[in-house]
Amino acid sequence: MTAERHVLILGGTTEGRRLAAELAAVPGVRVTSSLAGRVAQPRLPVGRVRIGGFGGPEGLADWLRQEQVGALIDATHPFAGRISFNAARAAADVHVPLLALRRPGWVPGAGDHWHPVASLAEAAEVLPALGRRVFLTTGRMGLGAFAHLSGLWFLVRSVDAPEPPAPPRMEVLLDRGPFTVEGERELLRRYAVDVLVTKDSGAAATSAKLTAAREAGIPVVVVRRPPVPEGVRVASGVGEAVGWVRGLLG
């Protein structure tokens, strides 16, 4: 066994960056963060960073062996489902301890008008009955699910510009959170939005839109999260994940 434990963080999230910073200060830990590369100018975490895919679970397993990884933490976005299953398979093949770091999901409160759906396609099905001017905050991927809705107008917010297929009537707003309630109120008012579509990312940085929608009485279509692979231990906070790594060292 080496003198230090190499920890690979599958990151790209706020939690992933915080975790990298905290683990970098733990004696006996060497951290590498892996980013998928879907954002042109990502916010980089502390320490070593690699960008790009691994080539499926087999490629990830090979990387774990070659780099002598002693712990794998899946701190990807809750909707990055494929990499989570690849991580579970690769960790099992190489016998590397695996932890999934998942922020808690959003919970509706008094005054919310939420319509939970299982996918973007299902979100597109329910939209025409809910409104005509849509604030779409599900990112630049998957806009093709709404491309056939020619009777609706979309305000699409994403970090990078989306690519076709996309709704024919749309305006793109390039922006990155965190967002404020005041700013979200102004967007809803300025664009006369009457329905919001979001994924249940659970991030505090993007939850202000839910408050603004509640205040305006606007319905919200919420895409539910995909499942975490069975048998994978889940941590809900960075502190818990750091404690898990310290436990491995002990």
JSON list of C-alpha atoms in Angstrom, two decimals:
[
{"chain": "A", "resi": 1, "resn": "MET", "atom": "CA", "xyz": [0.00, 0.00, 0.00]},
{"chain": "A", "resi": 2, "resn": "THR", "atom": "CA", "xyz": [1.24, 3.50, -0.85]},
{"chain": "A", "resi": 3, "resn": "ALA", "atom": "CA", "xyz": [1.87, 6.12, 1.83]},
{"chain": "A", "resi": 4, "resn": "GLU", "atom": "CA", "xyz": [-1.05, 8.21, 0.59]},
{"chain": "A", "resi": 5, "resn": "ARG", "atom": "CA", "xyz": [-4.52, 7.39, -0.68]},
{"chain": "A", "resi": 6, "resn": "HIS", "atom": "CA", "xyz": [-5.38, 8.65, -4.14]},
{"chain": "A", "resi": 7, "resn": "VAL", "atom": "CA", "xyz": [-8.99, 9.89, -4.23]},
{"chain": "A", "resi": 8, "resn": "LEU", "atom": "CA", "xyz": [-10.72, 10.43, -7.58]},
{"chain": "A", "resi": 9, "resn": "ILE", "atom": "CA", "xyz": [-13.65, 12.86, -7.49]},
{"chain": "A", "resi": 10, "resn": "LEU", "atom": "CA", "xyz": [-16.05, 12.74, -10.40]},
{"chain": "A", "resi": 11, "resn": "GLY", "atom": "CA", "xyz": [-16.99, 16.39, -10.11]},
{"chain": "A", "resi": 12, "resn": "GLY", "atom": "CA", "xyz": [-18.26, 19.40, -11.99]},
{"chain": "A", "resi": 13, "resn": "THR", "atom": "CA", "xyz": [-20.54, 20.51, -9.15]},
{"chain": "A", "resi": 14, "resn": "THR", "atom": "CA", "xyz": [-20.23, 23.01, -6.31]},
{"chain": "A", "resi": 15, "resn": "GLU", "atom": "CA", "xyz": [-20.03, 20.11, -3.87]},
{"chain": "A", "resi": 16, "resn": "GLY", "atom": "CA", "xyz": [-17.28, 18.49, -5.91]},
{"chain": "A", "resi": 17, "resn": "ARG", "atom": "CA", "xyz": [-15.18, 21.67, -5.77]},
{"chain": "A", "resi": 18, "resn": "ARG", "atom": "CA", "xyz": [-15.72, 22.07, -2.03]},
{"chain": "A", "resi": 19, "resn": "LEU", "atom": "CA", "xyz": [-14.85, 18.44, -1.46]},
{"chain": "A", "resi": 20, "resn": "ALA", "atom": "CA", "xyz": [-11.62, 18.72, -3.46]},
{"chain": "A", "resi": 21, "resn": "ALA", "atom": "CA", "xyz": [-10.58, 21.76, -1.42]},
{"chain": "A", "resi": 22, "resn": "GLU", "atom": "CA", "xyz": [-11.28, 20.08, 1.92]},
{"chain": "A", "resi": 23, "resn": "LEU", "atom": "CA", "xyz": [-9.65, 16.77, 1.02]},
{"chain": "A", "resi": 24, "resn": "ALA", "atom": "CA", "xyz": [-6.55, 18.56, -0.27]},
{"chain": "A", "resi": 25, "resn": "ALA", "atom": "CA", "xyz": [-5.95, 19.69, 3.31]},
{"chain": "A", "resi": 26, "resn": "VAL", "atom": "CA", "xyz": [-6.20, 16.16, 4.74]},
{"chain": "A", "resi": 27, "resn": "PRO", "atom": "CA", "xyz": [-2.78, 14.55, 5.37]},
{"chain": "A", "resi": 28, "resn": "GLY", "atom": "CA", "xyz": [-2.29, 11.32, 3.47]},
{"chain": "A", "resi": 29, "resn": "VAL", "atom": "CA", "xyz": [-4.75, 12.19, 0.69]},
{"chain": "A", "resi": 30, "resn": "ARG", "atom": "CA", "xyz": [-3.97, 12.99, -2.94]},
{"chain": "A", "resi": 31, "resn": "VAL", "atom": "CA", "xyz": [-6.92, 14.31, -4.93]},
{"chain": "A", "resi": 32, "resn": "THR", "atom": "CA", "xyz": [-7.75, 14.25, -8.64]},
{"chain": "A", "resi": 33, "resn": "SER", "atom": "CA", "xyz": [-10.98, 15.80, -9.91]},
{"chain": "A", "resi": 34, "resn": "SER", "atom": "CA", "xyz": [-12.45, 14.63, -13.20]},
{"chain": "A", "resi": 35, "resn": "LEU", "atom": "CA", "xyz": [-14.77, 16.92, -15.20]},
{"chain": "A", "resi": 36, "resn": "ALA", "atom": "CA", "xyz": [-16.89, 15.71, -18.10]},
{"chain": "A", "resi": 37, "resn": "GLY", "atom": "CA", "xyz": [-15.95, 18.66, -20.32]},
{"chain": "A", "resi": 38, "resn": "ARG", "atom": "CA", "xyz": [-19.49, 19.66, -21.27]},
{"chain": "A", "resi": 39, "resn": "VAL", "atom": "CA", "xyz": [-18.96, 23.27, -20.19]},
{"chain": "A", "resi": 40, "resn": "ALA", "atom": "CA", "xyz": [-16.57, 25.38, -22.27]},
{"chain": "A", "resi": 41, "resn": "GLN", "atom": "CA", "xyz": [-15.09, 27.25, -19.29]},
{"chain": "A", "resi": 42, "resn": "PRO", "atom": "CA", "xyz": [-15.72, 25.20, -16.14]},
{"chain": "A", "resi": 43, "resn": "ARG", "atom": "CA", "xyz": [-14.94, 26.40, -12.64]},
{"chain": "A", "resi": 44, "resn": "LEU", "atom": "CA", "xyz": [-11.87, 24.39, -11.75]},
{"chain": "A", "resi": 45, "resn": "PRO", "atom": "CA", "xyz": [-11.41, 22.79, -8.34]},
{"chain": "A", "resi": 46, "resn": "VAL", "atom": "CA", "xyz": [-8.28, 22.80, -6.21]},
{"chain": "A", "resi": 47, "resn": "GLY", "atom": "CA", "xyz": [-5.63, 20.22, -7.11]},
{"chain": "A", "resi": 48, "resn": "ARG", "atom": "CA", "xyz": [-5.09, 17.99, -10.11]},
{"chain": "A", "resi": 49, "resn": "VAL", "atom": "CA", "xyz": [-7.83, 18.12, -12.75]},
{"chain": "A", "resi": 50, "resn": "ARG", "atom": "CA", "xyz": [-8.55, 15.92, -15.76]},
{"chain": "A", "resi": 51, "resn": "ILE", "atom": "CA", "xyz": [-11.20, 16.82, -18.34]},
{"chain": "A", "resi": 52, "resn": "GLY", "atom": "CA", "xyz": [-13.07, 14.43, -20.60]},
{"chain": "A", "resi": 53, "resn": "GLY", "atom": "CA", "xyz": [-14.67, 11.01, -20.52]},
{"chain": "A", "resi": 54, "resn": "PHE", "atom": "CA", "xyz": [-13.01, 7.71, -19.66]},
{"chain": "A", "resi": 55, "resn": "GLY", "atom": "CA", "xyz": [-14.50, 5.57, -22.42]},
{"chain": "A", "resi": 56, "resn": "GLY", "atom": "CA", "xyz": [-17.21, 3.82, -20.44]},
{"chain": "A", "resi": 57, "resn": "PRO", "atom": "CA", "xyz": [-16.90, 1.69, -17.31]},
{"chain": "A", "resi": 58, "resn": "GLU", "atom": "CA", "xyz": [-14.01, -0.34, -18.74]},
{"chain": "A", "resi": 59, "resn": "GLY", "atom": "CA", "xyz": [-12.01, 2.82, -19.44]},
{"chain": "A", "resi": 60, "resn": "LEU", "atom": "CA", "xyz": [-12.72, 4.15, -15.97]},
{"chain": "A", "resi": 61, "resn": "ALA", "atom": "CA", "xyz": [-11.69, 0.84, -14.41]},
{"chain": "A", "resi": 62, "resn": "ASP", "atom": "CA", "xyz": [-8.41, 0.92, -16.36]},
{"chain": "A", "resi": 63, "resn": "TRP", "atom": "CA", "xyz": [-7.77, 4.48, -15.16]},
{"chain": "A", "resi": 64, "resn": "LEU", "atom": "CA", "xyz": [-8.43, 3.50, -11.54]},
{"chain": "A", "resi": 65, "resn": "ARG", "atom": "CA", "xyz": [-5.87, 0.69, -11.83]},
{"chain": "A", "resi": 66, "resn": "GLN", "atom": "CA", "xyz": [-3.23, 2.73, -13.64]},
{"chain": "A", "resi": 67, "resn": "GLU", "atom": "CA", "xyz": [-3.48, 5.66, -11.27]},
{"chain": "A", "resi": 68, "resn": "GLN", "atom": "CA", "xyz": [-3.70, 3.45, -8.16]},
{"chain": "A", "resi": 69, "resn": "VAL", "atom": "CA", "xyz": [-6.90, 5.10, -6.99]},
{"chain": "A", "resi": 70, "resn": "GLY", "atom": "CA", "xyz": [-7.82, 4.11, -3.44]},
{"chain": "A", "resi": 71, "resn": "ALA", "atom": "CA", "xyz": [-11.26, 5.77, -3.23]},
{"chain": "A", "resi": 72, "resn": "LEU", "atom": "CA", "xyz": [-13.81, 6.99, -5.77]},
{"chain": "A", "resi": 73, "resn": "ILE", "atom": "CA", "xyz": [-16.38, 9.70, -5.04]},
{"chain": "A", "resi": 74, "resn": "ASP", "atom": "CA", "xyz": [-19.21, 10.35, -7.48]},
{"chain": "A", "resi": 75, "resn": "ALA", "atom": "CA", "xyz": [-19.95, 14.05, -6.95]},
{"chain": "A", "resi": 76, "resn": "THR", "atom": "CA", "xyz": [-21.48, 14.58, -10.38]},
{"chain": "A", "resi": 77, "resn": "HIS", "atom": "CA", "xyz": [-24.75, 16.39, -11.08]},
{"chain": "A", "resi": 78, "resn": "PRO", "atom": "CA", "xyz": [-27.81, 14.38, -9.95]},
{"chain": "A", "resi": 79, "resn": "PHE", "atom": "CA", "xyz": [-28.85, 14.10, -13.61]},
{"chain": "A", "resi": 80, "resn": "ALA", "atom": "CA", "xyz": [-25.50, 12.79, -14.88]},
{"chain": "A", "resi": 81, "resn": "GLY", "atom": "CA", "xyz": [-26.96, 9.31, -14.65]},
{"chain": "A", "resi": 82, "resn": "ARG", "atom": "CA", "xyz": [-24.72, 7.38, -17.03]},
{"chain": "A", "resi": 83, "resn": "ILE", "atom": "CA", "xyz": [-21.44, 8.25, -15.31]},
{"chain": "A", "resi": 84, "resn": "SER", "atom": "CA", "xyz": [-22.92, 7.20, -11.96]},
{"chain": "A", "resi": 85, "resn": "PHE", "atom": "CA", "xyz": [-23.67, 3.71, -13.26]},
{"chain": "A", "resi": 86, "resn": "ASN", "atom": "CA", "xyz": [-20.27, 3.56, -14.97]},
{"chain": "A", "resi": 87, "resn": "ALA", "atom": "CA", "xyz": [-18.62, 4.51, -11.69]},
{"chain": "A", "resi": 88, "resn": "ALA", "atom": "CA", "xyz": [-20.51, 1.79, -9.78]},
{"chain": "A", "resi": 89, "resn": "ARG", "atom": "CA", "xyz": [-19.49, -0.87, -12.28]},
{"chain": "A", "resi": 90, "resn": "ALA", "atom": "CA", "xyz": [-15.86, 0.27, -12.49]},
{"chain": "A", "resi": 91, "resn": "ALA", "atom": "CA", "xyz": [-15.47, 0.49, -8.71]},
{"chain": "A", "resi": 92, "resn": "ALA", "atom": "CA", "xyz": [-16.88, -3.00, -8.31]},
{"chain": "A", "resi": 93, "resn": "ASP", "atom": "CA", "xyz": [-14.57, -4.41, -10.98]},
{"chain": "A", "resi": 94, "resn": "VAL", "atom": "CA", "xyz": [-11.45, -2.89, -9.42]},
{"chain": "A", "resi": 95, "resn": "HIS", "atom": "CA", "xyz": [-12.61, -3.28, -5.80]},
{"chain": "A", "resi": 96, "resn": "VAL", "atom": "CA", "xyz": [-12.28, 0.44, -5.05]},
{"chain": "A", "resi": 97, "resn": "PRO", "atom": "CA", "xyz": [-14.49, 1.94, -2.30]},
{"chain": "A", "resi": 98, "resn": "LEU", "atom": "CA", "xyz": [-17.21, 4.16, -3.83]},
{"chain": "A", "resi": 99, "resn": "LEU", "atom": "CA", "xyz": [-19.31, 6.94, -2.33]},
{"chain": "A", "resi": 100, "resn": "ALA", "atom": "CA", "xyz": [-22.00, 8.99, -4.10]},
{"chain": "A", "resi": 101, "resn": "LEU", "atom": "CA", "xyz": [-22.30, 12.58, -2.89]},
{"chain": "A", "resi": 102, "resn": "ARG", "atom": "CA", "xyz": [-25.84, 13.77, -3.59]},
{"chain": "A", "resi": 103, "resn": "ARG", "atom": "CA", "xyz": [-27.29, 17.06, -2.39]},
{"chain": "A", "resi": 104, "resn": "PRO", "atom": "CA", "xyz": [-30.85, 16.73, -1.05]},
{"chain": "A", "resi": 105, "resn": "GLY", "atom": "CA", "xyz": [-33.61, 17.31, -3.58]},
{"chain": "A", "resi": 106, "resn": "TRP", "atom": "CA", "xyz": [-36.05, 20.19, -3.51]},
{"chain": "A", "resi": 107, "resn": "VAL", "atom": "CA", "xyz": [-39.29, 19.82, -1.53]},
{"chain": "A", "resi": 108, "resn": "PRO", "atom": "CA", "xyz": [-42.48, 21.73, -2.45]},
{"chain": "A", "resi": 109, "resn": "GLY", "atom": "CA", "xyz": [-43.88, 24.09, 0.15]},
{"chain": "A", "resi": 110, "resn": "ALA", "atom": "CA", "xyz": [-47.10, 25.93, 0.78]},
{"chain": "A", "resi": 111, "resn": "GLY", "atom": "CA", "xyz": [-48.15, 27.89, -2.29]},
{"chain": "A", "resi": 112, "resn": "ASP", "atom": "CA", "xyz": [-46.12, 25.83, -4.76]},
{"chain": "A", "resi": 113, "resn": "HIS", "atom": "CA", "xyz": [-47.85, 24.45, -7.87]},
{"chain": "A", "resi": 114, "resn": "TRP", "atom": "CA", "xyz": [-45.51, 21.66, -8.88]},
{"chain": "A", "resi": 115, "resn": "HIS", "atom": "CA", "xyz": [-46.08, 19.07, -11.59]},
{"chain": "A", "resi": 116, "resn": "PRO", "atom": "CA", "xyz": [-43.52, 16.25, -11.14]},
{"chain": "A", "resi": 117, "resn": "VAL", "atom": "CA", "xyz": [-42.57, 14.33, -14.30]},
{"chain": "A", "resi": 118, "resn": "ALA", "atom": "CA", "xyz": [-40.15, 11.52, -15.02]},
{"chain": "A", "resi": 119, "resn": "SER", "atom": "CA", "xyz": [-38.39, 12.96, -18.09]},
{"chain": "A", "resi": 120, "resn": "LEU", "atom": "CA", "xyz": [-38.00, 15.94, -20.41]},
{"chain": "A", "resi": 121, "resn": "ALA", "atom": "CA", "xyz": [-40.31, 14.20, -22.88]},
{"chain": "A", "resi": 122, "resn": "GLU", "atom": "CA", "xyz": [-43.02, 13.99, -20.23]},
{"chain": "A", "resi": 123, "resn": "ALA", "atom": "CA", "xyz": [-42.42, 17.64, -19.36]},
{"chain": "A", "resi": 124, "resn": "ALA", "atom": "CA", "xyz": [-43.07, 18.54, -22.99]},
{"chain": "A", "resi": 125, "resn": "GLU", "atom": "CA", "xyz": [-46.33, 16.58, -22.91]},
{"chain": "A", "resi": 126, "resn": "VAL", "atom": "CA", "xyz": [-47.80, 18.50, -19.97]},
{"chain": "A", "resi": 127, "resn": "LEU", "atom": "CA", "xyz": [-46.59, 21.99, -20.95]},
{"chain": "A", "resi": 128, "resn": "PRO", "atom": "CA", "xyz": [-49.33, 23.04, -23.41]},
{"chain": "A", "resi": 129, "resn": "ALA", "atom": "CA", "xyz": [-51.98, 22.65, -20.69]},
{"chain": "A", "resi": 130, "resn": "LEU", "atom": "CA", "xyz": [-50.03, 24.80, -18.22]},
{"chain": "A", "resi": 131, "resn": "GLY", "atom": "CA", "xyz": [-48.85, 27.88, -20.11]},
{"chain": "A", "resi": 132, "resn": "ARG", "atom": "CA", "xyz": [-47.70, 29.53, -23.32]},
{"chain": "A", "resi": 133, "resn": "ARG", "atom": "CA", "xyz": [-44.49, 31.32, -22.28]},
{"chain": "A", "resi": 134, "resn": "VAL", "atom": "CA", "xyz": [-41.99, 28.88, -20.81]},
{"chain": "A", "resi": 135, "resn": "PHE", "atom": "CA", "xyz": [-38.88, 29.54, -18.72]},
{"chain": "A", "resi": 136, "resn": "LEU", "atom": "CA", "xyz": [-36.79, 26.45, -19.49]},
{"chain": "A", "resi": 137, "resn": "THR", "atom": "CA", "xyz": [-33.92, 25.94, -17.03]},
{"chain": "A", "resi": 138, "resn": "THR", "atom": "CA", "xyz": [-32.94, 22.33, -17.76]},
{"chain": "A", "resi": 139, "resn": "GLY", "atom": "CA", "xyz": [-29.66, 23.24, -19.49]},
{"chain": "A", "resi": 140, "resn": "ARG", "atom": "CA", "xyz": [-28.58, 23.18, -23.13]},
{"chain": "A", "resi": 141, "resn": "MET", "atom": "CA", "xyz": [-28.87, 19.40, -23.50]},
{"chain": "A", "resi": 142, "resn": "GLY", "atom": "CA", "xyz": [-32.20, 17.82, -24.35]},
{"chain": "A", "resi": 143, "resn": "LEU", "atom": "CA", "xyz": [-33.92, 20.77, -26.01]},
{"chain": "A", "resi": 144, "resn": "GLY", "atom": "CA", "xyz": [-34.99, 18.42, -28.77]},
{"chain": "A", "resi": 145, "resn": "ALA", "atom": "CA", "xyz": [-37.73, 17.13, -26.45]},
{"chain": "A", "resi": 146, "resn": "PHE", "atom": "CA", "xyz": [-39.46, 20.51, -26.87]},
{"chain": "A", "resi": 147, "resn": "ALA", "atom": "CA", "xyz": [-38.66, 21.13, -30.55]},
{"chain": "A", "resi": 148, "resn": "HIS", "atom": "CA", "xyz": [-42.16, 20.16, -31.72]},
{"chain": "A", "resi": 149, "resn": "LEU", "atom": "CA", "xyz": [-43.93, 22.70, -29.49]},
{"chain": "A", "resi": 150, "resn": "SER", "atom": "CA", "xyz": [-44.27, 25.42, -32.11]},
{"chain": "A", "resi": 151, "resn": "GLY", "atom": "CA", "xyz": [-47.19, 27.04, -30.32]},
{"chain": "A", "resi": 152, "resn": "LEU", "atom": "CA", "xyz": [-45.16, 27.85, -27.20]},
{"chain": "A", "resi": 153, "resn": "TRP", "atom": "CA", "xyz": [-42.45, 30.46, -26.64]},
{"chain": "A", "resi": 154, "resn": "PHE", "atom": "CA", "xyz": [-39.34, 29.51, -24.64]},
{"chain": "A", "resi": 155, "resn": "LEU", "atom": "CA", "xyz": [-36.79, 31.45, -22.62]},
{"chain": "A", "resi": 156, "resn": "VAL", "atom": "CA", "xyz": [-33.87, 29.01, -22.43]},
{"chain": "A", "resi": 157, "resn": "ARG", "atom": "CA", "xyz": [-31.17, 29.64, -19.83]},
{"chain": "A", "resi": 158, "resn": "SER", "atom": "CA", "xyz": [-27.87, 27.77, -20.00]},
{"chain": "A", "resi": 159, "resn": "VAL", "atom": "CA", "xyz": [-24.17, 28.26, -19.37]},
{"chain": "A", "resi": 160, "resn": "ASP", "atom": "CA", "xyz": [-23.19, 27.58, -22.99]},
{"chain": "A", "resi": 161, "resn": "ALA", "atom": "CA", "xyz": [-25.20, 28.13, -26.16]},
{"chain": "A", "resi": 162, "resn": "PRO", "atom": "CA", "xyz": [-27.53, 25.23, -27.04]},
{"chain": "A", "resi": 163, "resn": "GLU", "atom": "CA", "xyz": [-27.43, 23.40, -30.34]},
{"chain": "A", "resi": 164, "resn": "PRO", "atom": "CA", "xyz": [-30.32, 22.18, -32.50]},
{"chain": "A", "resi": 165, "resn": "PRO", "atom": "CA", "xyz": [-32.79, 20.60, -32.43]},
{"chain": "A", "resi": 166, "resn": "ALA", "atom": "CA", "xyz": [-34.54, 23.20, -30.32]},
{"chain": "A", "resi": 167, "resn": "PRO", "atom": "CA", "xyz": [-37.95, 24.92, -30.08]},
{"chain": "A", "resi": 168, "resn": "PRO", "atom": "CA", "xyz": [-38.60, 27.19, -33.08]},
{"chain": "A", "resi": 169, "resn": "ARG", "atom": "CA", "xyz": [-39.73, 30.11, -30.92]},
{"chain": "A", "resi": 170, "resn": "MET", "atom": "CA", "xyz": [-37.07, 30.71, -28.30]},
{"chain": "A", "resi": 171, "resn": "GLU", "atom": "CA", "xyz": [-34.69, 33.24, -26.80]},
{"chain": "A", "resi": 172, "resn": "VAL", "atom": "CA", "xyz": [-31.43, 32.08, -25.21]},
{"chain": "A", "resi": 173, "resn": "LEU", "atom": "CA", "xyz": [-30.07, 33.61, -22.02]},
{"chain": "A", "resi": 174, "resn": "LEU", "atom": "CA", "xyz": [-26.46, 32.65, -21.31]},
{"chain": "A", "resi": 175, "resn": "ASP", "atom": "CA", "xyz": [-25.87, 32.86, -17.57]},
{"chain": "A", "resi": 176, "resn": "ARG", "atom": "CA", "xyz": [-24.47, 30.91, -14.65]},
{"chain": "A", "resi": 177, "resn": "GLY", "atom": "CA", "xyz": [-25.73, 30.77, -11.06]},
{"chain": "A", "resi": 178, "resn": "PRO", "atom": "CA", "xyz": [-25.99, 31.55, -8.26]},
{"chain": "A", "resi": 179, "resn": "PHE", "atom": "CA", "xyz": [-29.17, 33.52, -8.98]},
{"chain": "A", "resi": 180, "resn": "THR", "atom": "CA", "xyz": [-31.13, 35.81, -6.69]},
{"chain": "A", "resi": 181, "resn": "VAL", "atom": "CA", "xyz": [-34.85, 35.88, -6.00]},
{"chain": "A", "resi": 182, "resn": "GLU", "atom": "CA", "xyz": [-34.96, 39.51, -7.08]},
{"chain": "A", "resi": 183, "resn": "GLY", "atom": "CA", "xyz": [-33.28, 38.67, -10.37]},
{"chain": "A", "resi": 184, "resn": "GLU", "atom": "CA", "xyz": [-35.60, 35.74, -11.03]},
{"chain": "A", "resi": 185, "resn": "ARG", "atom": "CA", "xyz": [-38.66, 37.88, -10.26]},
{"chain": "A", "resi": 186, "resn": "GLU", "atom": "CA", "xyz": [-37.48, 40.39, -12.85]},
{"chain": "A", "resi": 187, "resn": "LEU", "atom": "CA", "xyz": [-36.99, 37.68, -15.49]},
{"chain": "A", "resi": 188, "resn": "LEU", "atom": "CA", "xyz": [-40.49, 36.30, -14.95]},
{"chain": "A", "resi": 189, "resn": "ARG", "atom": "CA", "xyz": [-41.95, 39.79, -15.21]},
{"chain": "A", "resi": 190, "resn": "ARG", "atom": "CA", "xyz": [-39.88, 41.01, -18.16]},
{"chain": "A", "resi": 191, "resn": "TYR", "atom": "CA", "xyz": [-40.59, 37.96, -20.31]},
{"chain": "A", "resi": 192, "resn": "ALA", "atom": "CA", "xyz": [-44.20, 37.44, -19.11]},
{"chain": "A", "resi": 193, "resn": "VAL", "atom": "CA", "xyz": [-43.37, 33.85, -18.14]},
{"chain": "A", "resi": 194, "resn": "ASP", "atom": "CA", "xyz": [-46.38, 31.75, -17.14]},
{"chain": "A", "resi": 195, "resn": "VAL", "atom": "CA", "xyz": [-44.75, 28.32, -16.59]},
{"chain": "A", "resi": 196, "resn": "LEU", "atom": "CA", "xyz": [-41.32, 27.17, -15.36]},
{"chain": "A", "resi": 197, "resn": "VAL", "atom": "CA", "xyz": [-39.54, 23.91, -16.24]},
{"chain": "A", "resi": 198, "resn": "THR", "atom": "CA", "xyz": [-36.64, 22.69, -14.11]},
{"chain": "A", "resi": 199, "resn": "LYS", "atom": "CA", "xyz": [-34.79, 19.58, -13.06]},
{"chain": "A", "resi": 200, "resn": "ASP", "atom": "CA", "xyz": [-34.68, 18.67, -9.38]},
{"chain": "A", "resi": 201, "resn": "SER", "atom": "CA", "xyz": [-31.00, 19.52, -9.07]},
{"chain": "A", "resi": 202, "resn": "GLY", "atom": "CA", "xyz": [-31.42, 20.51, -5.43]},
{"chain": "A", "resi": 203, "resn": "ALA", "atom": "CA", "xyz": [-28.85, 23.27, -5.67]},
{"chain": "A", "resi": 204, "resn": "ALA", "atom": "CA", "xyz": [-29.27, 26.31, -3.45]},
{"chain": "A", "resi": 205, "resn": "ALA", "atom": "CA", "xyz": [-27.57, 28.38, -6.19]},
{"chain": "A", "resi": 206, "resn": "THR", "atom": "CA", "xyz": [-30.53, 27.83, -8.54]},
{"chain": "A", "resi": 207, "resn": "SER", "atom": "CA", "xyz": [-33.46, 27.54, -6.13]},
{"chain": "A", "resi": 208, "resn": "ALA", "atom": "CA", "xyz": [-34.37, 31.25, -6.28]},
{"chain": "A", "resi": 209, "resn": "LYS", "atom": "CA", "xyz": [-36.50, 30.62, -9.39]},
{"chain": "A", "resi": 210, "resn": "LEU", "atom": "CA", "xyz": [-38.76, 28.36, -7.33]},
{"chain": "A", "resi": 211, "resn": "THR", "atom": "CA", "xyz": [-39.38, 31.14, -4.82]},
{"chain": "A", "resi": 212, "resn": "ALA", "atom": "CA", "xyz": [-40.08, 33.62, -7.60]},
{"chain": "A", "resi": 213, "resn": "ALA", "atom": "CA", "xyz": [-42.49, 31.20, -9.29]},
{"chain": "A", "resi": 214, "resn": "ARG", "atom": "CA", "xyz": [-44.30, 30.58, -5.99]},
{"chain": "A", "resi": 215, "resn": "GLU", "atom": "CA", "xyz": [-44.73, 34.31, -5.41]},
{"chain": "A", "resi": 216, "resn": "ALA", "atom": "CA", "xyz": [-46.07, 34.80, -8.93]},
{"chain": "A", "resi": 217, "resn": "GLY", "atom": "CA", "xyz": [-48.41, 31.79, -8.73]},
{"chain": "A", "resi": 218, "resn": "ILE", "atom": "CA", "xyz": [-46.69, 30.18, -11.71]},
{"chain": "A", "resi": 219, "resn": "PRO", "atom": "CA", "xyz": [-46.84, 26.38, -12.19]},
{"chain": "A", "resi": 220, "resn": "VAL", "atom": "CA", "xyz": [-43.52, 24.53, -12.12]},
{"chain": "A", "resi": 221, "resn": "VAL", "atom": "CA", "xyz": [-42.81, 21.34, -14.05]},
{"chain": "A", "resi": 222, "resn": "VAL", "atom": "CA", "xyz": [-40.16, 19.46, -12.04]},
{"chain": "A", "resi": 223, "resn": "VAL", "atom": "CA", "xyz": [-38.23, 16.61, -13.68]},
{"chain": "A", "resi": 224, "resn": "ARG", "atom": "CA", "xyz": [-37.51, 13.95, -11.06]},
{"chain": "A", "resi": 225, "resn": "ARG", "atom": "CA", "xyz": [-34.00, 12.62, -10.55]},
{"chain": "A", "resi": 226, "resn": "PRO", "atom": "CA", "xyz": [-32.84, 9.34, -12.05]},
{"chain": "A", "resi": 227, "resn": "PRO", "atom": "CA", "xyz": [-32.07, 6.60, -9.50]},
{"chain": "A", "resi": 228, "resn": "VAL", "atom": "CA", "xyz": [-28.65, 6.12, -7.94]},
{"chain": "A", "resi": 229, "resn": "PRO", "atom": "CA", "xyz": [-27.18, 2.65, -8.69]},
{"chain": "A", "resi": 230, "resn": "GLU", "atom": "CA", "xyz": [-28.27, 0.07, -6.16]},
{"chain": "A", "resi": 231, "resn": "GLY", "atom": "CA", "xyz": [-25.89, -0.78, -3.35]},
{"chain": "A", "resi": 232, "resn": "VAL", "atom": "CA", "xyz": [-23.94, 2.50, -3.54]},
{"chain": "A", "resi": 233, "resn": "ARG", "atom": "CA", "xyz": [-23.50, 4.37, -0.28]},
{"chain": "A", "resi": 234, "resn": "VAL", "atom": "CA", "xyz": [-24.82, 7.93, -0.48]},
{"chain": "A", "resi": 235, "resn": "ALA", "atom": "CA", "xyz": [-23.63, 11.01, 1.44]},
{"chain": "A", "resi": 236, "resn": "SER", "atom": "CA", "xyz": [-25.77, 14.16, 1.57]},
{"chain": "A", "resi": 237, "resn": "GLY", "atom": "CA", "xyz": [-23.01, 16.58, 2.53]},
{"chain": "A", "resi": 238, "resn": "VAL", "atom": "CA", "xyz": [-19.35, 17.38, 1.95]},
{"chain": "A", "resi": 239, "resn": "GLY", "atom": "CA", "xyz": [-18.52, 16.89, 5.63]},
{"chain": "A", "resi": 240, "resn": "GLU", "atom": "CA", "xyz": [-19.92, 13.37, 5.56]},
{"chain": "A", "resi": 241, "resn": "ALA", "atom": "CA", "xyz": [-17.84, 12.57, 2.46]},
{"chain": "A", "resi": 242, "resn": "VAL", "atom": "CA", "xyz": [-14.66, 13.91, 4.10]},
{"chain": "A", "resi": 243, "resn": "GLY", "atom": "CA", "xyz": [-15.41, 11.75, 7.15]},
{"chain": "A", "resi": 244, "resn": "TRP", "atom": "CA", "xyz": [-15.79, 8.71, 4.91]},
{"chain": "A", "resi": 245, "resn": "VAL", "atom": "CA", "xyz": [-12.34, 9.30, 3.40]},
{"chain": "A", "resi": 246, "resn": "ARG", "atom": "CA", "xyz": [-10.82, 9.82, 6.85]},
{"chain": "A", "resi": 247, "resn": "GLY", "atom": "CA", "xyz": [-12.37, 6.52, 7.88]},
{"chain": "A", "resi": 248, "resn": "LEU", "atom": "CA", "xyz": [-10.61, 4.78, 5.00]},
{"chain": "A", "resi": 249, "resn": "LEU", "atom": "CA", "xyz": [-7.31, 6.27, 6.11]},
{"chain": "A", "resi": 250, "resn": "GLY", "atom": "CA", "xyz": [-7.87, 4.99, 9.62]}
]
